[in-house]
Amino acid sequence: MSAASCLLTEDQFLCSICQDVFTDPVAIPCGHNFCKTCITKHWNVNVPYQCPNCNKLFYTRPELQVNILISEMAAQFRQSAQHKASSSSSEQQAAKPGEVPCDVCTGTKLKALKSCLVCLDSYCETHMEPHLTRLGLKRHQLIDSVENLEGRMCTKHDKLLELFCKTDQMCVCMLCTVLDHKNHDVVPLKEEYEGKKTELGKTEAEIQQMIQKRRLKIQEIKHSVELSEEDAGREISDGVQIFTALKKSVERSQAELINTIKEKQRKTEKQAEGFIKELEQEISELKKRSTEVVQLSHSEDHLHLLQIFRTLNTAPPTKNWTGVRVSPPSYEGTVRRAVNQLEETLSKQMKNLFEAELKRVQKSAVDVTLDPDSANPWLILSDDGKQVKTGDVKKNLPNNPKRFDRCVCVLAKQSFSSGRFYYEVQVKEKTKWDLGVVRESINRKGKITLTPQKGCWTIWLRNENEYKAWADPPVLLSLKSQPEKVGVFVDYEESLVSFYDVKSAALIYSFTGCCFTEKLYPFFSPHPNDGGKNSAPLIISPVNHTE
């Protein structure tokens, strides 16, 4: 039996309910063991009957029989543990420098284990024994061994400091309460000790919370730097590709662009490194204070705790990091601004630049057809669903929820909720039109406001040459030529909607920072034919990729 039990660990002899060595262990049908009293009390309270370990249900209360083998092994384990504890306690050590020596030992001073607040002496294990066995001495208060027990006496009255004056926030003796601290709010030292210990626990929790917040802030800053690095890499790659196409005439500008982007990134990293260094310093200080608070909170020395409580109860000075952010630098338009600076000398190459950009977005071309179920009754759609114009007669069509009843517009059948897509629309010979994308939940009844706030990202033509982007407020567009074919490009993840003049390969306008939360549908409005002046149709054209 002894040899077998030596192979088992303490956890195998512990009841999971009382967390102590088994007493009258019983096994229930699922195989788990508990003290007979523990599982009986558990089932008296909890119905239906369930195993506290694996939660297996028993529809009838199992009969409990003491497992004799486990009971004997637990008893032997308990006896072995007690023997080891007894043997360990008998091994006394001589007091080392810095340790409290026994005041009673003669010759070699052994290490003191406890100090008596009544006798004002410290005792090793042997000389502490009378305080544990004699009735009169057992009433004395023992604490972990400390030096300078005389410091626990009132210097004025030579009495034990056993009370705390809350009025003057100091430890006092019994005579102090009658003389110097009469009518003050005085409580037993232990009562104030417990209160302060509770406050220390709260302080420790607050410090740990502050540490956790700063660790999360470090993660947030590092993540921001990673995103910034990705943006910088992507922007550098695009910049290199564009400026390489411009050959030697723009090599110097290419280098300047890269240096500008890298400098922004370096500044971002430097700022982040400064924040991280400052946060890590605060964490180091907080950890140090946390260790001191934990050590103090475990002290049984009432006076020591109260004397230094005020210095440790407050966290060291720290910075409020709530509003601190490392914002990745904006690269929006960086390449375009660099090219604009060279406009006087590179006007011929500018067309090549936009042609390259248009070529890239044309790779996202999709097939788009018009949805007759959404078309306003005044509209005429071609059989192939590629053309729409406004007729002179209103059709008698069912007013289904998808149909626009007042605005002469129509949506595509296709919707998009991720990725990129591109399509082209011929607007040649028209004097009025609206084009763009709208979210699925756009209002289709009554008057419609085509603004981003209403889920619409569109541009329009009025009076033959008045072009505007339906932003809030609308943006007047200055175009060098009237587009005959408009390309519409959407990047759902990048929250971007861009419009291009396909023939001149020029960017007309871009909506950035769009709020996409639903499916997006291509939107078309040919407007009334205006007595024939605006009778030409809008035509969804096949995309001819630039060679």
CSV table of C-alpha atoms in Angstrom, one decimal, residues 121-458:
chain,number,residue,atom,x,y,z
A,121,ASP,CA,10.2,39.3,22.4
A,122,SER,CA,10.8,37.2,19.3
A,123,TYR,CA,10.9,33.3,19.5
A,124,CYS,CA,12.3,30.4,17.5
A,125,GLU,CA,10.1,27.4,17.1
A,126,THR,CA,11.3,25.8,20.4
A,127,HIS,CA,11.0,28.9,22.6
A,128,MET,CA,7.6,29.7,21.0
A,129,GLU,CA,6.1,26.5,22.3
A,130,PRO,CA,4.9,27.9,25.7
A,131,HIS,CA,2.9,30.6,23.8
A,132,LEU,CA,1.1,27.7,22.0
A,133,THR,CA,0.4,25.5,25.0
A,134,ARG,CA,0.2,27.6,28.2
A,135,LEU,CA,-3.2,29.1,28.8
A,136,GLY,CA,-2.0,32.5,29.9
A,137,LEU,CA,0.4,32.9,27.1
A,138,LYS,CA,-2.0,31.6,24.4
A,139,ARG,CA,-3.9,34.9,24.8
A,140,HIS,CA,-0.9,36.9,23.6
A,141,GLN,CA,-0.9,38.1,20.1
A,142,LEU,CA,1.8,36.6,17.8
A,143,ILE,CA,2.8,38.0,14.5
A,144,ASP,CA,5.5,37.1,12.0
A,145,SER,CA,8.9,37.9,13.4
A,146,VAL,CA,9.8,41.5,13.3
A,147,GLU,CA,12.6,43.7,14.6
A,148,ASN,CA,12.3,46.7,16.8
A,149,LEU,CA,9.4,45.6,18.9
A,150,GLU,CA,10.0,48.6,21.1
A,151,GLY,CA,8.8,50.7,18.2
A,152,ARG,CA,5.3,49.3,18.9
A,153,MET,CA,5.2,51.0,22.2
A,154,CYS,CA,3.8,54.5,22.7
A,155,THR,CA,6.8,56.7,23.2
A,156,LYS,CA,4.8,59.1,25.5
A,157,HIS,CA,3.0,56.6,27.7
A,158,ASP,CA,5.2,53.4,27.3
A,159,LYS,CA,2.0,51.4,26.5
A,160,LEU,CA,1.3,49.1,23.5
A,161,LEU,CA,0.1,50.8,20.3
A,162,GLU,CA,-3.1,48.8,20.0
A,163,LEU,CA,-5.6,51.5,18.8
A,164,PHE,CA,-5.9,53.7,15.7
A,165,CYS,CA,-7.1,57.3,15.8
A,166,LYS,CA,-9.0,57.9,12.6
A,167,THR,CA,-9.3,61.6,13.4
A,168,ASP,CA,-5.5,62.2,13.4
A,169,GLN,CA,-4.7,59.1,11.3
A,170,MET,CA,-2.1,57.6,13.7
A,171,CYS,CA,-1.6,54.7,16.0
A,172,VAL,CA,-2.2,55.3,19.7
A,173,CYS,CA,-2.2,53.5,23.0
A,174,MET,CA,-5.1,53.2,25.5
A,175,LEU,CA,-3.9,56.2,27.6
A,176,CYS,CA,-3.7,58.4,24.4
A,177,THR,CA,-7.5,58.0,24.0
A,178,VAL,CA,-8.1,59.4,27.4
A,179,LEU,CA,-5.6,62.3,27.2
A,180,ASP,CA,-4.4,63.5,23.8
A,181,HIS,CA,-7.1,61.9,21.7
A,182,LYS,CA,-10.1,62.4,23.8
A,183,ASN,CA,-13.4,62.4,21.9
A,184,HIS,CA,-11.6,61.4,18.7
A,185,ASP,CA,-12.8,58.6,16.5
A,186,VAL,CA,-10.7,55.7,17.7
A,187,VAL,CA,-10.9,52.0,16.6
A,188,PRO,CA,-8.9,48.9,17.4
A,189,LEU,CA,-5.8,48.5,15.4
A,190,LYS,CA,-7.0,45.3,13.8
A,191,GLU,CA,-10.2,46.9,12.6
A,192,GLU,CA,-8.3,49.7,10.8
A,193,TYR,CA,-5.8,47.2,9.5
A,194,GLU,CA,-8.6,45.1,7.9
A,195,GLY,CA,-10.0,48.3,6.3
A,196,LYS,CA,-6.7,49.4,5.0
A,197,LYS,CA,-6.0,45.9,3.7
A,198,THR,CA,-9.3,46.0,1.8
A,199,GLU,CA,-8.3,49.3,0.3
A,200,LEU,CA,-4.9,47.9,-0.7
A,201,GLY,CA,-6.7,45.1,-2.5
A,202,LYS,CA,-8.8,47.6,-4.4
A,203,THR,CA,-5.6,49.6,-5.1
A,204,GLU,CA,-3.9,46.5,-6.4
A,205,ALA,CA,-6.9,45.7,-8.7
A,206,GLU,CA,-6.8,49.3,-10.0
A,207,ILE,CA,-3.1,49.0,-10.7
A,208,GLN,CA,-3.5,45.7,-12.5
A,209,GLN,CA,-6.3,47.3,-14.6
A,210,MET,CA,-4.0,50.2,-15.4
A,211,ILE,CA,-1.3,47.8,-16.4
A,212,GLN,CA,-3.7,45.8,-18.6
A,213,LYS,CA,-5.0,49.0,-20.3
A,214,ARG,CA,-1.4,50.0,-21.1
A,215,ARG,CA,-0.7,46.6,-22.5
A,216,LEU,CA,-3.7,46.9,-24.7
A,217,LYS,CA,-2.6,50.4,-25.7
A,218,ILE,CA,0.8,48.9,-26.8
A,219,GLN,CA,-1.0,46.3,-28.9
A,220,GLU,CA,-3.2,49.0,-30.4
A,221,ILE,CA,-0.1,51.2,-31.3
A,222,LYS,CA,1.8,48.2,-32.7
A,223,HIS,CA,-1.2,47.3,-34.8
A,224,SER,CA,-1.5,50.9,-36.1
A,225,VAL,CA,2.2,50.7,-37.0
A,226,GLU,CA,1.6,47.5,-38.9
A,227,LEU,CA,-1.3,49.0,-40.8
A,228,SER,CA,0.8,52.0,-41.5
A,229,GLU,CA,3.6,49.8,-42.9
A,230,GLU,CA,1.1,48.0,-45.1
A,231,ASP,CA,-0.3,51.3,-46.4
A,232,ALA,CA,3.2,52.7,-46.9
A,233,GLY,CA,4.3,49.5,-48.8
A,234,ARG,CA,1.3,49.6,-51.0
A,235,GLU,CA,1.7,53.3,-51.8
A,236,ILE,CA,5.4,52.9,-52.5
A,237,SER,CA,4.6,50.0,-54.8
A,238,ASP,CA,2.0,52.1,-56.7
A,239,GLY,CA,4.4,55.1,-56.8
A,240,VAL,CA,7.3,53.0,-58.2
A,241,GLN,CA,5.1,51.5,-60.8
A,242,ILE,CA,3.7,54.9,-62.0
A,243,PHE,CA,7.0,56.7,-62.0
A,244,THR,CA,8.8,53.9,-63.7
A,245,ALA,CA,6.4,54.3,-66.6
A,246,LEU,CA,7.4,58.0,-66.7
A,247,LYS,CA,11.0,56.9,-67.3
A,248,LYS,CA,14.0,59.1,-66.7
A,249,SER,CA,12.2,62.5,-66.8
A,250,VAL,CA,10.6,61.8,-63.4
A,251,GLU,CA,13.2,59.6,-61.6
A,252,ARG,CA,14.1,62.4,-59.2
A,253,SER,CA,10.4,62.9,-58.4
A,254,GLN,CA,10.1,59.2,-57.9
A,255,ALA,CA,12.9,59.2,-55.3
A,256,GLU,CA,11.4,62.3,-53.5
A,257,LEU,CA,8.0,60.5,-53.4
A,258,ILE,CA,9.5,57.4,-51.8
A,259,ASN,CA,11.5,59.5,-49.3
A,260,THR,CA,8.4,61.5,-48.3
A,261,ILE,CA,6.4,58.3,-47.7
A,262,LYS,CA,9.2,56.7,-45.8
A,263,GLU,CA,9.8,59.8,-43.7
A,264,LYS,CA,6.1,59.8,-42.7
A,265,GLN,CA,6.4,56.2,-41.8
A,266,ARG,CA,9.6,56.9,-39.8
A,267,LYS,CA,7.9,59.7,-37.9
A,268,THR,CA,5.0,57.3,-37.2
A,269,GLU,CA,7.3,54.6,-35.9
A,270,LYS,CA,9.3,57.2,-33.9
A,271,GLN,CA,6.2,58.5,-32.3
A,272,ALA,CA,5.0,54.9,-31.6
A,273,GLU,CA,8.4,54.0,-30.1
A,274,GLY,CA,8.2,57.0,-27.8
A,275,PHE,CA,4.7,56.0,-26.7
A,276,ILE,CA,5.7,52.4,-26.2
A,277,LYS,CA,8.8,53.3,-24.2
A,278,GLU,CA,6.8,55.6,-22.0
A,279,LEU,CA,4.1,53.0,-21.5
A,280,GLU,CA,6.6,50.3,-20.7
A,281,GLN,CA,8.2,52.6,-18.2
A,282,GLU,CA,4.9,53.2,-16.5
A,283,ILE,CA,4.2,49.5,-16.5
A,284,SER,CA,7.6,48.9,-14.8
A,285,GLU,CA,6.7,51.5,-12.2
A,286,LEU,CA,3.3,50.0,-11.7
A,287,LYS,CA,4.6,46.5,-11.4
A,288,LYS,CA,7.1,47.7,-8.8
A,289,ARG,CA,4.3,49.4,-6.9
A,290,SER,CA,2.1,46.3,-7.3
A,291,THR,CA,4.8,44.1,-5.8
A,292,GLU,CA,5.1,46.4,-2.8
A,293,VAL,CA,1.3,46.5,-2.4
A,294,VAL,CA,1.0,42.7,-2.6
A,295,GLN,CA,3.7,42.2,0.0
A,296,LEU,CA,2.2,44.8,2.3
A,297,SER,CA,-1.3,43.4,1.9
A,298,HIS,CA,0.0,39.9,3.0
A,299,SER,CA,1.6,41.4,6.1
A,300,GLU,CA,0.2,40.6,9.5
A,301,ASP,CA,2.1,43.4,11.0
A,302,HIS,CA,-0.7,45.9,11.7
A,303,LEU,CA,1.6,48.8,12.6
A,304,HIS,CA,3.9,48.4,9.7
A,305,LEU,CA,1.0,48.3,7.3
A,306,LEU,CA,-0.6,51.4,8.7
A,307,GLN,CA,2.6,53.4,8.9
A,308,ILE,CA,3.5,53.0,5.2
A,309,PHE,CA,-0.1,52.6,3.9
A,310,ARG,CA,-0.3,56.2,2.8
A,311,THR,CA,2.8,56.1,0.6
A,312,LEU,CA,1.7,52.9,-1.2
A,313,ASN,CA,-2.1,53.3,-1.4
A,314,THR,CA,-1.9,55.6,-4.4
A,315,ALA,CA,-0.5,54.6,-7.8
A,316,PRO,CA,2.7,56.3,-9.0
A,317,PRO,CA,2.1,59.3,-11.3
A,318,THR,CA,1.0,58.1,-14.7
A,319,LYS,CA,-0.1,59.6,-17.9
A,320,ASN,CA,-3.8,59.5,-19.1
A,321,TRP,CA,-3.5,57.5,-22.3
A,322,THR,CA,-7.2,57.4,-23.2
A,323,GLY,CA,-6.9,59.9,-26.0
A,324,VAL,CA,-3.5,58.9,-27.2
A,325,ARG,CA,-3.5,57.5,-30.7
A,326,VAL,CA,-0.9,56.7,-33.3
A,327,SER,CA,-2.7,57.6,-36.5
A,328,PRO,CA,-1.1,56.1,-39.7
A,329,PRO,CA,-0.1,59.0,-42.0
A,330,SER,CA,-2.5,59.7,-44.9
A,331,TYR,CA,-1.1,58.9,-48.3
A,332,GLU,CA,-4.3,59.8,-50.1
A,333,GLY,CA,-3.4,61.7,-53.3
A,334,THR,CA,0.4,61.5,-52.6
A,335,VAL,CA,1.2,60.2,-56.0
A,336,ARG,CA,-1.3,62.5,-57.7
A,337,ARG,CA,0.2,65.6,-56.0
A,338,ALA,CA,3.7,64.6,-57.0
A,339,VAL,CA,2.6,64.2,-60.6
A,340,ASN,CA,0.8,67.6,-60.5
A,341,GLN,CA,4.0,69.3,-59.5
A,342,LEU,CA,5.5,68.1,-62.8
A,343,GLU,CA,2.4,69.0,-64.8
A,344,GLU,CA,4.2,71.8,-66.8
A,345,THR,CA,7.0,69.5,-68.0
A,346,LEU,CA,5.1,66.2,-68.0
A,347,SER,CA,1.7,67.1,-69.6
A,348,LYS,CA,2.2,64.6,-72.3
A,349,GLN,CA,3.0,61.8,-69.8
A,350,MET,CA,-0.1,62.6,-67.7
A,351,LYS,CA,-2.4,60.9,-70.1
A,352,ASN,CA,-0.2,57.8,-69.8
A,353,LEU,CA,-0.6,58.0,-66.0
A,354,PHE,CA,-4.4,58.0,-66.1
A,355,GLU,CA,-4.5,55.4,-68.8
A,356,ALA,CA,-2.5,53.1,-66.5
A,357,GLU,CA,-4.9,53.8,-63.7
A,358,LEU,CA,-7.9,53.2,-65.9
A,359,LYS,CA,-6.3,50.0,-67.2
A,360,ARG,CA,-6.0,48.7,-63.6
A,361,VAL,CA,-9.6,49.4,-62.7
A,362,GLN,CA,-10.9,48.0,-66.0
A,363,LYS,CA,-9.5,44.7,-64.9
A,364,SER,CA,-12.5,44.7,-62.4
A,365,ALA,CA,-15.1,44.9,-65.2
A,366,VAL,CA,-18.4,43.1,-64.6
A,367,ASP,CA,-21.4,42.4,-66.8
A,368,VAL,CA,-24.3,44.7,-65.8
A,369,THR,CA,-27.9,44.6,-67.1
A,370,LEU,CA,-30.9,46.7,-66.2
A,371,ASP,CA,-33.6,45.4,-63.9
A,372,PRO,CA,-37.1,46.0,-65.4
A,373,ASP,CA,-38.8,45.4,-62.0
A,374,SER,CA,-37.1,48.5,-60.6
A,375,ALA,CA,-37.6,50.8,-63.7
A,376,ASN,CA,-39.9,53.8,-63.4
A,377,PRO,CA,-43.0,53.4,-65.6
A,378,TRP,CA,-41.8,56.3,-67.9
A,379,LEU,CA,-38.6,54.4,-68.8
A,380,ILE,CA,-38.1,52.3,-71.9
A,381,LEU,CA,-35.5,49.5,-71.6
A,382,SER,CA,-34.0,47.6,-74.5
A,383,ASP,CA,-34.6,43.9,-74.8
A,384,ASP,CA,-31.0,43.0,-73.9
A,385,GLY,CA,-31.2,45.2,-70.7
A,386,LYS,CA,-28.3,47.4,-71.9
A,387,GLN,CA,-30.1,50.6,-72.8
A,388,VAL,CA,-32.6,52.9,-71.1
A,389,LYS,CA,-34.3,56.2,-72.2
A,390,THR,CA,-37.4,58.1,-71.1
A,391,GLY,CA,-40.5,57.7,-73.2
A,392,ASP,CA,-43.5,59.9,-73.8
A,393,VAL,CA,-46.1,57.6,-72.3
A,394,LYS,CA,-46.3,56.2,-68.8
A,395,LYS,CA,-46.6,52.4,-68.8
A,396,ASN,CA,-49.2,50.7,-66.7
A,397,LEU,CA,-46.9,48.5,-64.5
A,398,PRO,CA,-47.4,46.9,-61.1
A,399,ASN,CA,-46.2,49.2,-58.3
A,400,ASN,CA,-44.0,46.6,-56.6
A,401,PRO,CA,-41.7,47.5,-53.7
A,402,LYS,CA,-38.6,47.5,-56.0
A,403,ARG,CA,-40.0,50.0,-58.5
A,404,PHE,CA,-39.2,53.8,-58.5
A,405,ASP,CA,-42.6,55.5,-58.8
A,406,ARG,CA,-41.5,59.1,-59.1
A,407,CYS,CA,-37.8,59.4,-60.0
A,408,VAL,CA,-37.1,58.3,-63.6
A,409,CYS,CA,-34.4,55.9,-62.8
A,410,VAL,CA,-33.6,52.2,-62.8
A,411,LEU,CA,-31.2,49.8,-61.0
A,412,ALA,CA,-29.1,47.0,-62.3
A,413,LYS,CA,-30.0,43.4,-61.6
A,414,GLN,CA,-26.6,42.7,-60.2
A,415,SER,CA,-25.6,43.7,-56.7
A,416,PHE,CA,-22.2,43.8,-55.0
A,417,SER,CA,-21.3,43.5,-51.3
A,418,SER,CA,-17.5,43.0,-51.5
A,419,GLY,CA,-14.5,43.3,-53.7
A,420,ARG,CA,-14.1,45.6,-56.7
A,421,PHE,CA,-16.3,46.1,-59.8
A,422,TYR,CA,-16.3,48.4,-62.8
A,423,TYR,CA,-18.6,49.1,-65.7
A,424,GLU,CA,-18.9,51.8,-68.5
A,425,VAL,CA,-21.9,53.8,-69.6
A,426,GLN,CA,-22.2,55.7,-72.9
A,427,VAL,CA,-23.7,59.2,-72.3
A,428,LYS,CA,-23.0,60.7,-75.7
A,429,GLU,CA,-25.5,63.3,-77.0
A,430,LYS,CA,-27.3,63.5,-73.7
A,431,THR,CA,-27.9,66.8,-71.9
A,432,LYS,CA,-29.0,65.4,-68.5
A,433,TRP,CA,-28.2,62.2,-66.7
A,434,ASP,CA,-27.3,60.6,-63.3
A,435,LEU,CA,-24.9,57.7,-62.8
A,436,GLY,CA,-23.4,55.9,-59.8
A,437,VAL,CA,-24.2,53.3,-57.2
A,438,VAL,CA,-26.8,53.2,-54.4
A,439,ARG,CA,-27.4,50.9,-51.4
A,440,GLU,CA,-30.2,48.3,-51.6
A,441,SER,CA,-32.4,50.1,-49.0
A,442,ILE,CA,-32.6,53.3,-51.0
A,443,ASN,CA,-36.1,54.9,-50.9
A,444,ARG,CA,-37.9,54.1,-54.2
A,445,LYS,CA,-41.1,55.9,-53.5
A,446,GLY,CA,-41.6,59.6,-53.9
A,447,LYS,CA,-38.8,62.2,-54.1
A,448,ILE,CA,-35.2,60.9,-53.8
A,449,THR,CA,-32.2,62.7,-52.4
A,450,LEU,CA,-29.1,61.4,-54.1
A,451,THR,CA,-26.5,62.1,-51.3
A,452,PRO,CA,-24.1,59.8,-49.5
A,453,GLN,CA,-26.0,60.3,-46.3
A,454,LYS,CA,-29.0,58.7,-48.1
A,455,GLY,CA,-26.9,55.8,-49.4
A,456,CYS,CA,-26.2,57.2,-52.9
A,457,TRP,CA,-22.9,58.0,-54.6
A,458,THR,CA,-23.6,59.6,-58.0
